[in-house]
Tab-separated table of C-alpha atoms and ligand atoms in Angstrom:
chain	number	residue	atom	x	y	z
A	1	UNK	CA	-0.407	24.764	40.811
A	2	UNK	CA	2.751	22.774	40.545
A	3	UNK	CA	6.186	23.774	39.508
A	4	UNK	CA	7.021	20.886	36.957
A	5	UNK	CA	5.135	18.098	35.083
A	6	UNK	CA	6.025	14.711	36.129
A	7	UNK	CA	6.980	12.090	33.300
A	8	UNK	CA	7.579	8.379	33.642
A	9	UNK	CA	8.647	5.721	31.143
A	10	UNK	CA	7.478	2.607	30.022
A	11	UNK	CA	10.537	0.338	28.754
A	12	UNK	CA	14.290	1.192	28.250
A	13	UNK	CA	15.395	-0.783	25.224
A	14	UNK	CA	17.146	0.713	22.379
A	15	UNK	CA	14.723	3.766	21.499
A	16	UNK	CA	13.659	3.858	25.307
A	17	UNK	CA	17.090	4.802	26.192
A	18	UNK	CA	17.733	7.521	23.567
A	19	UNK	CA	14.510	9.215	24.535
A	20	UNK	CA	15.808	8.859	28.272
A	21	UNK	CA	19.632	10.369	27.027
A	22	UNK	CA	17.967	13.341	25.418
A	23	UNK	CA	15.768	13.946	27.964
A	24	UNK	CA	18.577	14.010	30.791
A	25	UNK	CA	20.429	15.832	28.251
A	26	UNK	CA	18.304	19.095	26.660
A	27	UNK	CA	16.499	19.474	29.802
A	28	UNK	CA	16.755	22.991	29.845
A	29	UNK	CA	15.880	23.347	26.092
A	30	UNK	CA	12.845	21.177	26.621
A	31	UNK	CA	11.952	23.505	29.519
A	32	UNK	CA	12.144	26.895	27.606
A	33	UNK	CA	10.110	25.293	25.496
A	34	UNK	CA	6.976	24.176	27.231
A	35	UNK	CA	7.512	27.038	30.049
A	36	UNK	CA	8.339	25.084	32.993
A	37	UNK	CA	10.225	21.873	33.983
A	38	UNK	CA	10.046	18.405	33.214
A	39	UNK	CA	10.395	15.876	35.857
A	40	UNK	CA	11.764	12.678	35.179
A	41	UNK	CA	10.191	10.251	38.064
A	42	UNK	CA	10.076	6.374	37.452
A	43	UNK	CA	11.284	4.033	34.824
A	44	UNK	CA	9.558	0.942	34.373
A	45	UNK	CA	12.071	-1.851	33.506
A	46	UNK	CA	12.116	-5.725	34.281
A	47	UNK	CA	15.859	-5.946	35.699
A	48	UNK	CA	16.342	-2.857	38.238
A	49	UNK	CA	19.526	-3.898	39.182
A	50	UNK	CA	20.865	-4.242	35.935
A	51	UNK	CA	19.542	-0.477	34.889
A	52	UNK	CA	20.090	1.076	38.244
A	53	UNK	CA	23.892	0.437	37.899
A	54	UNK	CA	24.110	1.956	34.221
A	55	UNK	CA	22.632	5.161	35.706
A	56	UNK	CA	22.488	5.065	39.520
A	57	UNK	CA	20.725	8.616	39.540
A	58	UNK	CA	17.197	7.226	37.701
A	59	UNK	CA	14.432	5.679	39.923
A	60	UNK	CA	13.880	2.399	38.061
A	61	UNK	CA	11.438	-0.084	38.946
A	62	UNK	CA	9.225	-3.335	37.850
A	63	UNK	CA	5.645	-2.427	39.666
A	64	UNK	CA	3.451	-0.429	36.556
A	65	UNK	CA	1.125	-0.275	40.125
A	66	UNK	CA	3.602	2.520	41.304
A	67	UNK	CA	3.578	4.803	38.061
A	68	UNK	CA	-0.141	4.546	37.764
A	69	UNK	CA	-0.761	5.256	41.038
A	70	UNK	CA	1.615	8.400	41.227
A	71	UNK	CA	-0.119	11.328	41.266
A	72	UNK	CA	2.985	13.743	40.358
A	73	UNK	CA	3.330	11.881	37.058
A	74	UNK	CA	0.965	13.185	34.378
A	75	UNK	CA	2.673	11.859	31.012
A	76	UNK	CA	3.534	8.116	30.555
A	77	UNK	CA	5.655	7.089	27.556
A	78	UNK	CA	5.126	3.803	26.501
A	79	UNK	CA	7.589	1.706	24.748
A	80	UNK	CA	7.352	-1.715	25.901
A	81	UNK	CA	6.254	-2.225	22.565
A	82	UNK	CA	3.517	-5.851	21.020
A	83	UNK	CA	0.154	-5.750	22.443
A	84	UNK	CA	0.342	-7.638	25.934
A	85	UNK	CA	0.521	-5.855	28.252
A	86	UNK	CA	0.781	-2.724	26.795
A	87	UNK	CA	-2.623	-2.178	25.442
A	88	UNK	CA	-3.987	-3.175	29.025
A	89	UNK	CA	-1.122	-0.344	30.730
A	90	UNK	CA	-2.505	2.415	28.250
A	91	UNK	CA	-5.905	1.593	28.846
A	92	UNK	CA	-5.287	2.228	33.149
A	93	UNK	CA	-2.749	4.782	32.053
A	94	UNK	CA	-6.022	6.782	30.230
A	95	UNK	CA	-8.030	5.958	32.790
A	96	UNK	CA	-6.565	7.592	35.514
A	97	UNK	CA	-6.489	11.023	33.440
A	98	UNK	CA	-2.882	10.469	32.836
A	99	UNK	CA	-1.309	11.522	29.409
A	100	UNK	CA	0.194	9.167	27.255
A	101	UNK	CA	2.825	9.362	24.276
A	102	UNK	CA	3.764	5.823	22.171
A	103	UNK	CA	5.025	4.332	19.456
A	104	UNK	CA	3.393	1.026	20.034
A	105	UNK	CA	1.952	0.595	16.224
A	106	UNK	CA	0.295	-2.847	16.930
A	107	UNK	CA	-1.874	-1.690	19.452
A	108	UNK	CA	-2.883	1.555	17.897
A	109	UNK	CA	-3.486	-0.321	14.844
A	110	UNK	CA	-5.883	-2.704	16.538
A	111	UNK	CA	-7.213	-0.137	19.319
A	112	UNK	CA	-6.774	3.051	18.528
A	113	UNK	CA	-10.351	4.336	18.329
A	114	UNK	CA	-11.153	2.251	21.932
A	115	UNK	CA	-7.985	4.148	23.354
A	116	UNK	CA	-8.698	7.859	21.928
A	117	UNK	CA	-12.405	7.756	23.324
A	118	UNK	CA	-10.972	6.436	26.786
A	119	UNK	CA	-8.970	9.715	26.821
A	120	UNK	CA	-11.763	11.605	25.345
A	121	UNK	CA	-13.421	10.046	28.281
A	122	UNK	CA	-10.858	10.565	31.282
A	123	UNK	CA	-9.923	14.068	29.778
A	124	UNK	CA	-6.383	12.643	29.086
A	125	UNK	CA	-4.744	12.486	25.916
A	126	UNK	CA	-2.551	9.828	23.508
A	127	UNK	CA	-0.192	10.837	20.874
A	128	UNK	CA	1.386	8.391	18.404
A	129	UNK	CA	3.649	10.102	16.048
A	130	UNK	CA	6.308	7.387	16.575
A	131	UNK	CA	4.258	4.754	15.584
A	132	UNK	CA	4.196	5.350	11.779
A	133	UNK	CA	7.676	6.013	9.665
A	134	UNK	CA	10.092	6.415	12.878
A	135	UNK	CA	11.279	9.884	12.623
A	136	UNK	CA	9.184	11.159	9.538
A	137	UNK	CA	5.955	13.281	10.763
A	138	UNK	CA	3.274	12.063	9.185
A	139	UNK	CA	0.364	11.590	12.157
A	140	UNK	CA	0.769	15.620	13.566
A	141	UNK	CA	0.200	16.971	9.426
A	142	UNK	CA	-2.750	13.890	8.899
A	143	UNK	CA	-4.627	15.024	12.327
A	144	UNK	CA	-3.667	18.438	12.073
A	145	UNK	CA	-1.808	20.431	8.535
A	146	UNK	CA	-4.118	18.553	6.469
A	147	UNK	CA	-7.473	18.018	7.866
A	148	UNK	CA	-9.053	20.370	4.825
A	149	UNK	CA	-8.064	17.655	2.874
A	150	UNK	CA	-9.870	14.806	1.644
A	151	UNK	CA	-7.073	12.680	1.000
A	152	UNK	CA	-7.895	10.305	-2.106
A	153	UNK	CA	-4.781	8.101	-1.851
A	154	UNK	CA	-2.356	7.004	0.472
A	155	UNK	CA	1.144	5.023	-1.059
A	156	UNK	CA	3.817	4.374	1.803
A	157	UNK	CA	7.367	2.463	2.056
A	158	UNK	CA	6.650	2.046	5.602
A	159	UNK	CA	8.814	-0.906	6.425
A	160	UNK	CA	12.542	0.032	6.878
A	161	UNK	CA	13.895	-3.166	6.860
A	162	UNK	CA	12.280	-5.072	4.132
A	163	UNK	CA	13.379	-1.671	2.010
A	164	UNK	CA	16.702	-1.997	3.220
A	165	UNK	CA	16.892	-5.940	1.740
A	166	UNK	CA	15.173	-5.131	-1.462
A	167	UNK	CA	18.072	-2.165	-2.030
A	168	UNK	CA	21.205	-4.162	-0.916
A	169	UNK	CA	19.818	-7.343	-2.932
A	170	UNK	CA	19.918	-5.535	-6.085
A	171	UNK	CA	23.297	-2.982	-5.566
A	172	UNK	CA	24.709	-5.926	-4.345
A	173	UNK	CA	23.919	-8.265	-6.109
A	174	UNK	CA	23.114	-10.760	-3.215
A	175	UNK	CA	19.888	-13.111	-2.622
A	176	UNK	CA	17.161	-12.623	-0.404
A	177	UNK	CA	18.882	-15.150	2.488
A	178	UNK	CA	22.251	-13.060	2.151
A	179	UNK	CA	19.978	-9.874	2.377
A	180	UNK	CA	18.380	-10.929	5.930
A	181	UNK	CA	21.561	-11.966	7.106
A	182	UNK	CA	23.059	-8.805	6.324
A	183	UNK	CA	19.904	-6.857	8.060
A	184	UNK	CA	20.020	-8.680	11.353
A	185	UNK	CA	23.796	-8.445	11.416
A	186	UNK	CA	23.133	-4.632	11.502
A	187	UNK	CA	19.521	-4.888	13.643
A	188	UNK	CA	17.296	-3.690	11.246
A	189	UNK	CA	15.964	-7.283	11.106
A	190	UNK	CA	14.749	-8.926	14.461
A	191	UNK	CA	16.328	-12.535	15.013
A	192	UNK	CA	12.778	-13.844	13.885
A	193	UNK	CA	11.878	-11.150	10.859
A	194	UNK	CA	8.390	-11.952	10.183
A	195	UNK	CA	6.512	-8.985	10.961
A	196	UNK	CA	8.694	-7.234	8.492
A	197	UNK	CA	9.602	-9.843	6.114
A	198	UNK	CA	5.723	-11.008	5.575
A	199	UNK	CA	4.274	-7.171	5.620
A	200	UNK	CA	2.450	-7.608	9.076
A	201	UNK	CA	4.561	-4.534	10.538
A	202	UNK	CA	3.617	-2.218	7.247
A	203	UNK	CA	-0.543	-3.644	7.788
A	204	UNK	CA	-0.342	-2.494	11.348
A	205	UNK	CA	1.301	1.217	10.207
A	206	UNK	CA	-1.457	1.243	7.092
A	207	UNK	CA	-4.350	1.110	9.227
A	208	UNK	CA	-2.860	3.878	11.188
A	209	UNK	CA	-2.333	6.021	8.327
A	210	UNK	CA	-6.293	4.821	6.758
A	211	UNK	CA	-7.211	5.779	10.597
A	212	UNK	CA	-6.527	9.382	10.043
A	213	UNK	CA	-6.513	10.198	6.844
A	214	UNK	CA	-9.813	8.054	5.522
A	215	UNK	CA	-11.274	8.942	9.079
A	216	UNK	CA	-12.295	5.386	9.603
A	217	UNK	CA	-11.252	2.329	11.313
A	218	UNK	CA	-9.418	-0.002	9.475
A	219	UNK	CA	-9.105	-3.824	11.253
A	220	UNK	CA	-5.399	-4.275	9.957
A	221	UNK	CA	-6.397	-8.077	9.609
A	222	UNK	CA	-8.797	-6.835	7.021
A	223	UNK	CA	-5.613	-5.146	4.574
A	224	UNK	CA	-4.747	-7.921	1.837
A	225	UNK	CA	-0.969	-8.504	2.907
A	226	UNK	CA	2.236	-10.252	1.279
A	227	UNK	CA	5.385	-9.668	2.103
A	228	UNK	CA	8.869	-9.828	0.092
A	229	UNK	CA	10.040	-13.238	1.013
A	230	UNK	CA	8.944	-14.757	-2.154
A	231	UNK	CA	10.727	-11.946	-4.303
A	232	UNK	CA	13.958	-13.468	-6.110
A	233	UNK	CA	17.174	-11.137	-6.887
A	234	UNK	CA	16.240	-12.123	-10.758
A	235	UNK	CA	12.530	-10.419	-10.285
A	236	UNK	CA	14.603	-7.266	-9.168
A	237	UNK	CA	16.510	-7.534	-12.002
A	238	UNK	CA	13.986	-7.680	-14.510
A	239	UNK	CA	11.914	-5.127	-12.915
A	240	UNK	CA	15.048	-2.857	-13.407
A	241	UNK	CA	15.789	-3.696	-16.541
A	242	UNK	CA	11.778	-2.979	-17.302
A	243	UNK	CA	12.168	0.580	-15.779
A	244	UNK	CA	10.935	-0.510	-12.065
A	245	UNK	CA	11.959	-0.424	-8.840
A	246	UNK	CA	10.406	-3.576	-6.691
A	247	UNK	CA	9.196	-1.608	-3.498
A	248	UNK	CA	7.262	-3.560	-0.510
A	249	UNK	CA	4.091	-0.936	-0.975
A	250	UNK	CA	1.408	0.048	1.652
A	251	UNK	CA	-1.187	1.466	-0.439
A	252	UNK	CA	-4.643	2.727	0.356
A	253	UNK	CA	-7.159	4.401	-2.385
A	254	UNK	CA	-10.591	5.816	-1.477
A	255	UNK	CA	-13.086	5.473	-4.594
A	256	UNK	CA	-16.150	6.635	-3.826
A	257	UNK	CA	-16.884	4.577	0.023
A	258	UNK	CA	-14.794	2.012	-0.673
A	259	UNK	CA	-10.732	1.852	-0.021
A	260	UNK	CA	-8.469	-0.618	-1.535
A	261	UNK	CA	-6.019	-1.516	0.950
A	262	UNK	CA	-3.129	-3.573	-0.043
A	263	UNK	CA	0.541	-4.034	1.796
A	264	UNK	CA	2.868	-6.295	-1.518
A	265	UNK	CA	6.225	-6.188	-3.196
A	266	UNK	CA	4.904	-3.718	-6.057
A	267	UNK	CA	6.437	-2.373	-9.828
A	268	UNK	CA	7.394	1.282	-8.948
A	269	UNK	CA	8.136	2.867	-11.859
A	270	UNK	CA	11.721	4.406	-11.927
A	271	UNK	CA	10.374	8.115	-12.546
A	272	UNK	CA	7.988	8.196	-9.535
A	273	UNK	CA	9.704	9.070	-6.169
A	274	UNK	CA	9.224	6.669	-4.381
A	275	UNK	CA	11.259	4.241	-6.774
A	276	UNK	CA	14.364	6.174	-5.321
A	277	UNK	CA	13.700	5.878	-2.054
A	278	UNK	CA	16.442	3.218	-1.176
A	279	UNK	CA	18.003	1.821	2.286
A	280	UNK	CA	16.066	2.095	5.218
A	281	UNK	CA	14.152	4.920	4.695
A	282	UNK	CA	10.950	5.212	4.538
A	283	UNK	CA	7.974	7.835	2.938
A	284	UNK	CA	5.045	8.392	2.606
A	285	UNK	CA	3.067	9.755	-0.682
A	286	UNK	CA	-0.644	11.140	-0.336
A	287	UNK	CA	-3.188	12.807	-2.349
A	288	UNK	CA	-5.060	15.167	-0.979
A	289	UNK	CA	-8.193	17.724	-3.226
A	290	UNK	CA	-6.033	20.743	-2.116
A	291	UNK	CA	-2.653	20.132	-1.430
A	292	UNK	CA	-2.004	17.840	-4.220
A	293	UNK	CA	0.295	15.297	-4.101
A	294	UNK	CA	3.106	15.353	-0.764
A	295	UNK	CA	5.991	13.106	0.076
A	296	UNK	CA	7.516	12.918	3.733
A	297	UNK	CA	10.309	10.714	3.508
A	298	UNK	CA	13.071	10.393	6.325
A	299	UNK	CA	14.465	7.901	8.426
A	300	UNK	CA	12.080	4.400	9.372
A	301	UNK	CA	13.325	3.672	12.331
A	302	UNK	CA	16.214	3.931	14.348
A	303	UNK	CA	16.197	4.913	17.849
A	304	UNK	CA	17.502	8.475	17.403
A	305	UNK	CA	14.937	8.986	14.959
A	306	UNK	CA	12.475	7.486	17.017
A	307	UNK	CA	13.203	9.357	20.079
A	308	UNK	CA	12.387	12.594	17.731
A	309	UNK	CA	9.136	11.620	17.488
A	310	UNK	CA	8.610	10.748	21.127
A	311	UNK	CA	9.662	13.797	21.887
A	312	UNK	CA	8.294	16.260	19.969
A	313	UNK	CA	4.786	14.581	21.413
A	314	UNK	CA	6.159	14.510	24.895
A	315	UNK	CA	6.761	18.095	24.732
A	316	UNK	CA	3.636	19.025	22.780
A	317	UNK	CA	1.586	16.815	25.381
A	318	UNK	CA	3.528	19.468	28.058
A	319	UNK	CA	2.632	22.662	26.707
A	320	UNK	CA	-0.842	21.310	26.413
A	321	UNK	CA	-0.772	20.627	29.987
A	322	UNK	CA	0.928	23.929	31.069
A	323	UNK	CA	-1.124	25.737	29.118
A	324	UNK	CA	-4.651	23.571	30.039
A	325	UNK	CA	-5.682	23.397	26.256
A	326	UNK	CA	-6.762	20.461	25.243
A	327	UNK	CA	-6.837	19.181	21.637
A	328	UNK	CA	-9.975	17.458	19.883
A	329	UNK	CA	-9.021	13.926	19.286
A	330	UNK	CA	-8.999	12.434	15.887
A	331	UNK	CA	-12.496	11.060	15.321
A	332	UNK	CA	-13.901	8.160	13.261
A	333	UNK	CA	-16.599	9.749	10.971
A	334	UNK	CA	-17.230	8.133	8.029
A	335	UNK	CA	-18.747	5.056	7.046
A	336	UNK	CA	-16.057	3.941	4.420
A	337	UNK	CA	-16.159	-0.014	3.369
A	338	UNK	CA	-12.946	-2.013	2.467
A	339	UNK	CA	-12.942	-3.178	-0.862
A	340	UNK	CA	-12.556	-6.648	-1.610
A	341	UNK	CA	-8.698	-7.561	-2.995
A	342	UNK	CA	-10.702	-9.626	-5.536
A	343	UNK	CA	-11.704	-5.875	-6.926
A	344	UNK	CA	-8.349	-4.860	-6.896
A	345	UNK	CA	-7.273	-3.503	-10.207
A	346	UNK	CA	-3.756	-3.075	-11.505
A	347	UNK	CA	-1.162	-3.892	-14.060
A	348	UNK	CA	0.787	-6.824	-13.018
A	349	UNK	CA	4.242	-8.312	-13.622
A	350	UNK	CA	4.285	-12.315	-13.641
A	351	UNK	CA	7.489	-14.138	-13.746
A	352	UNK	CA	6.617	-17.955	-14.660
A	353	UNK	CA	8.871	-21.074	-15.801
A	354	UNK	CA	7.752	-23.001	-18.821
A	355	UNK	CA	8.716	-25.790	-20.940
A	356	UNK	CA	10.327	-24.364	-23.677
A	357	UNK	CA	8.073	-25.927	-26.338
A	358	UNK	CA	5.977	-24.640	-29.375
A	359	UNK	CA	2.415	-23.270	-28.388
A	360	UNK	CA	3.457	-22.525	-24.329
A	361	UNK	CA	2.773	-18.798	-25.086
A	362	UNK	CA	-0.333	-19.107	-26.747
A	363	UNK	CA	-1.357	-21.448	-24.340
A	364	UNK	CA	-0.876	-19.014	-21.307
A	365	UNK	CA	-2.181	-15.754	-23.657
A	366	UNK	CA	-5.473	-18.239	-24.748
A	367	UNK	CA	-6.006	-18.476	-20.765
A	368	UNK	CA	-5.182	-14.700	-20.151
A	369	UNK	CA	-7.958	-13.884	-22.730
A	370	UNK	CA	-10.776	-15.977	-21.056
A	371	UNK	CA	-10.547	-14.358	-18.263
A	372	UNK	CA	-10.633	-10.877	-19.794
A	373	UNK	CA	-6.816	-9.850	-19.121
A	374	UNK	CA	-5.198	-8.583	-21.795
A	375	UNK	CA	-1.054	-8.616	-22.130
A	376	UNK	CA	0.755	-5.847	-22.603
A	377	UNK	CA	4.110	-7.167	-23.206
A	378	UNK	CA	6.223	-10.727	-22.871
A	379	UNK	CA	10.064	-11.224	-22.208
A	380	UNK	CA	11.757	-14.265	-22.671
A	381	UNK	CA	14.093	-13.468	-20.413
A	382	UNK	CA	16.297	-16.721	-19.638
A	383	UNK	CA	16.653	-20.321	-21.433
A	384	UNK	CA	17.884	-23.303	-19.803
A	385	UNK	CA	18.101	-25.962	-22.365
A	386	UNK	CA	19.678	-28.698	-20.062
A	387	UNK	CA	16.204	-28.450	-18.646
A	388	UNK	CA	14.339	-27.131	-21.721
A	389	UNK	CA	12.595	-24.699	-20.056
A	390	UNK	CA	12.049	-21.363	-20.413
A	391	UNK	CA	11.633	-18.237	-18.072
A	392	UNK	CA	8.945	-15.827	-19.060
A	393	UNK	CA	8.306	-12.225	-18.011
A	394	UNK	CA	4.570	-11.258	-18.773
A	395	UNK	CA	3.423	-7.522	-18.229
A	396	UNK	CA	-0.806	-7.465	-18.367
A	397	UNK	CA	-2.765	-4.157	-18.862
A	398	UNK	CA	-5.046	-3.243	-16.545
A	399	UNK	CA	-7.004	-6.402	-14.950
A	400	UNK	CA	-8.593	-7.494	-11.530
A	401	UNK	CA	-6.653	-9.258	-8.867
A	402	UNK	CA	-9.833	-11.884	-8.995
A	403	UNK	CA	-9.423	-12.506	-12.628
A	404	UNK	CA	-5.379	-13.132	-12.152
A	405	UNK	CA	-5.819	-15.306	-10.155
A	406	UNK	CA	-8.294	-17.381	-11.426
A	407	UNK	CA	-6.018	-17.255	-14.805
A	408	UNK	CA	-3.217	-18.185	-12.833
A	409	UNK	CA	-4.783	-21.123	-11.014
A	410	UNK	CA	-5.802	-22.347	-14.784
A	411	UNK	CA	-2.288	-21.856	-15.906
A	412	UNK	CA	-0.406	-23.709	-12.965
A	413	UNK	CA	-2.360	-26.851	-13.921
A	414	UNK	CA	-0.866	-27.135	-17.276
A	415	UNK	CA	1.400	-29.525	-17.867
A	416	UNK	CA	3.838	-27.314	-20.192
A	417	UNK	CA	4.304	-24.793	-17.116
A	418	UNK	CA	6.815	-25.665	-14.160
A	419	UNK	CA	6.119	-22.661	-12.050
A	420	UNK	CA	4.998	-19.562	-11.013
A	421	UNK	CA	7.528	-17.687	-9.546
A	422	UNK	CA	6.053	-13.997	-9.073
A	423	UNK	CA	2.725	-11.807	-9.399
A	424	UNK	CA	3.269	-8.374	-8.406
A	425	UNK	CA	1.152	-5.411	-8.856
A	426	UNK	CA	2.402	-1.924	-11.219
A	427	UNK	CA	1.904	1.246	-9.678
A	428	UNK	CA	-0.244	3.227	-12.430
G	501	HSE	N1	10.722	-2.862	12.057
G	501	HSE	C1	10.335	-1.569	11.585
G	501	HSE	C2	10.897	-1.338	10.200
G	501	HSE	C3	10.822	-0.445	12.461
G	501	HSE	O1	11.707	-2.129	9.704
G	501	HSE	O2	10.518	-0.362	9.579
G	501	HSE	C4	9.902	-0.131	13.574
G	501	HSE	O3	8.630	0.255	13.134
C-alpha cells in the first residue's frame, strides 16, 4: 500500500489558485486529518511558462494525457470550469477509477446522473459541493443530513452577483447599468454577465439542488428562467415601499409528482429571511416533513469560499480512499414531472404605464376579471402630465402564470396603455 494519495488539478484561475495556496499551506493539517499525506503531482494549465515562474516548485503542464494516465494520482480537481472540455475530462477522469472533486455547475447540471453512474461504474467517485452557493454546504446535508427528509420546497438566492446589483441599486440609489458596472469593476460580474444577469447560472445550480433533494433529474433547459435585467431601480422602490424585497429567486415546489421550477426577480416579503439576505451572499431555504424549514446562507462565491468547498470534498474523497469505504452515490429514484410555468400559481406585482385618462383602470380590472384574476390592490404611484400618463402598481391575488399572461397580452393591445414595464411573482 502506498504512503500518500496523489492529487492533481485541473485549472489555476482565481479559485484554482486558492485551493492550490491552502493546499501547499495546511498540508500537515490536511494530513492529520485524513491519516496520511497528500501529494500534490501535476497542474494542468494552458501557459506553463507563465505558472512555472510564479511557483517554480509545482509540476505544471498542458497534456490532460499525462494526469489521466498517472497512476500515482487518484483525485483530480476540476476547475476549468463551462462544459467543453470538461465534461469530456471527467468522463476519462471516472473512467480510469480516478476520483474526482468540482465545482463545474454547468456540467453537473446537464450530466450529473451520466457522470455519478460512470463512477458507480469505474468504482470512482465525484463530489460537487462547490458547485451550488460557493462556500455554503448545501450538497453534503441534501445527499447526506437530510436524506429522511422528503423535502417539499426548495427557495434559493443562488446567484451572488445579480444579488449583489439588486442590493447596491436600491442602498444606492443607482440604476441597473451603474449596478453592472459597479459588479464587474469588483469581479463579481464577468465582462459579458449573461449567465448571471439572465438567470442561466441560478437554472444550472436549481437543477442541482432538484437533483438531490427531489431525487430526480431536472434538464435545467426545462426550469422557466428570467433574469433581473428588465428590473428598474423604481420596481425596487415600490416593492420596498410595499413591504418587499425584489430577490432573483430559484424556487422549486414538489406537489404531489409534479415540481414547479422557476429561476425570476420575485416579491420577498420583508419578514421572511431571505428578504435580508443582501450583497453577495447567497442561501438557501428548504422544507423538509421532519426538519422543518432550514436556511444555509454564507458566502456565493469567492475563491476563498470556494476553495472551502473544494476542500472539504478533497479531503473527504481522501479519508474515503485511506480508509477504502466507499459512499453510495446519490441516485435518481423517482418519477417526478415538471410542471408547466403556465400552471404556475402566485401573487404577482405588475408595474404598467397608462394614459392617464378616465376608465384606464376599469379597463385593465374588466380584462383582469375575464381571465379569472382578481386584484388585490392598485397604486398610482407616479404622474407625468407633460406626457399624461400615468404609472400604475397592480398587486393580483392568487392567479396562474397562463392566465397573466394571456390578460397581459389583452392589455398591451389597448390603446390607453403605453407599457408594461414589470410582472414579477410574490412569495406566499
Ligand atoms: N457567478 C456566480 C454568482 C458565482 O454570481 O453567484 C459562481 O457560481
Amino acid at each position: 500500500m502506498s504512503d500518500s494519495i496523489g492529487i492533481s488539478l485541473l485549472g489555476a484561475g482565481n479559485v484554482g489558485s486558492a485551493v492550490l495556496d491552502t493546499l501547499l499551506a495546511d498540508v500537515e493539517r490536511h494530513n492529520n486529518l485524513i491519516g496520511t499525506k497528500l501529494k500534490l503531482n501535476y497542474v494542468l494549465v494552458q501557459d506553463v511558462d507563465k505558472h512555472k515562474k510564479k511557483s517554480p516548485n509545482i509540476h505544471f503542464t498542458k497534456d490532460f494525457e499525462q494526469i489521466v494516465n498517472d497512476p500515482d494520482t487518484s483525485i483530480v480537481v476540476e476547475l476549468i470550469g463551462g462544459e467543453s472540455p470538461a465534461k469530456d475530462y471527467l468522463s476519462k477522469l471516472l473512467k480510469s477509477g480516478k476520483h474526482v472533486v468540482t465545482a463545474n455547475k454547468d456540467v453537473m447540471a446537464k450530466y450529473g446522473s451520466e457522470l455519478n453512474d460512470l463512477a458507480i461504474q469505474n468504482n470512482s467517485s465525484i463530489k460537487y459541493e462547490a458547485s451550488v452557493g460557493g462556500g455554503i454546504p448545501i450538497i453534503g446535508p441534501l445527499s447526506r443530513d437530510l436524506l429522511a427528509n422528503e423535502i417539499s420546497s426548495i427557495s434559493a438566492i443562488i446567484n451572488g452577483t445579480t444579488n449583489y446589483m439588486l442590493s447596491l441599486m436600491l442602498s444606492e440609489d443607482v440604476s441597473y447599468e451603474d449596478a453592472l458596472e459597479q459588479a464587474q469593476k469588483l469581479g463579481y460580474a464577468e465582462p459579458n454577465p449573461v449567465n448571471d444577469v439572465e438567470g442561466i447560472d441560478a437554472t444550472y445550480k436549481l437543477a442541482i439542488l432538484c437533483g438531490l433533494a427531489f431525487h430526480v433529474d431536472v434538464d435545467p433547459s426545462e426550469i422557466y428562467s428570467k433574469g433581473i435585467s428588465n428590473i428598474e431601480l423604481q420596481d425596487l422602490k415600490y416593492a420596498d415601499e410595499l413591504g418587499y424585497s425584489i430577490k432573483l429567486l430559484a424556487k422549486a415546489d414538489l406537489i404531489g409528482n409534479r415540481i414547479t421550477c422557476l429561476v425570476c426577480p420575485t416579491l420577498i416579503p420583508k419578514s421572511e429571511p431571505l428578504s435580508k439576505v443582501d450583497g453577495v451572499l447567497n442561501a438557501i431555504q428548504l422544507k423538509g416533513n421532519l426538519v422543518g424549514q432550514v436556511v444555509f446562507e454564507g458566502p456565493g462565491a469567492g475563491a476563498s469560499a470556494t476553495s472551502s468547498a473544494i476542500l472539504g470534498d478533497v479531503i473527504d474523497t481522501a479519508k474515503n480512499i485511506h480508509s477504502s469505504w466507499k459512499e453510495s452515490s446519490n441516485s435518481i429514484l423517482n418519477k417526478i414531472q415538471i410542471n408547466d410555468i403556465g400552471d404556475f400559481q402566485s401573487r404577482f406585482y405588475i408595474r404598467v404605464n397608462v394614459i392617464d385618462e378616465p376608465g384606464v383602470l376599469a379597463t385593465i380590472a374588466g380584462i383582469m376579471s375575464e381571465h379569472s384574476i382578481s386584484i388585490a390592490s392598485v397604486i398610482q404611484a407616479a404622474s407625468d402630465p407633460e406626457k399624461n400618463t400615468a404609472q400604475i402598481v397592480l398587486i393580483t391575488h392568487d392567479a396562474s402564470q397562463k392566465n397573466i399572461d394571456l390578460a397581459l397580452n389583452t392589455i398591451s393591445k389597448e390603446k390607453k396603455v403605453d407599457k408594461i414595464f414589470n410582472l414579477l411573482p410574490i412569495v406566499n
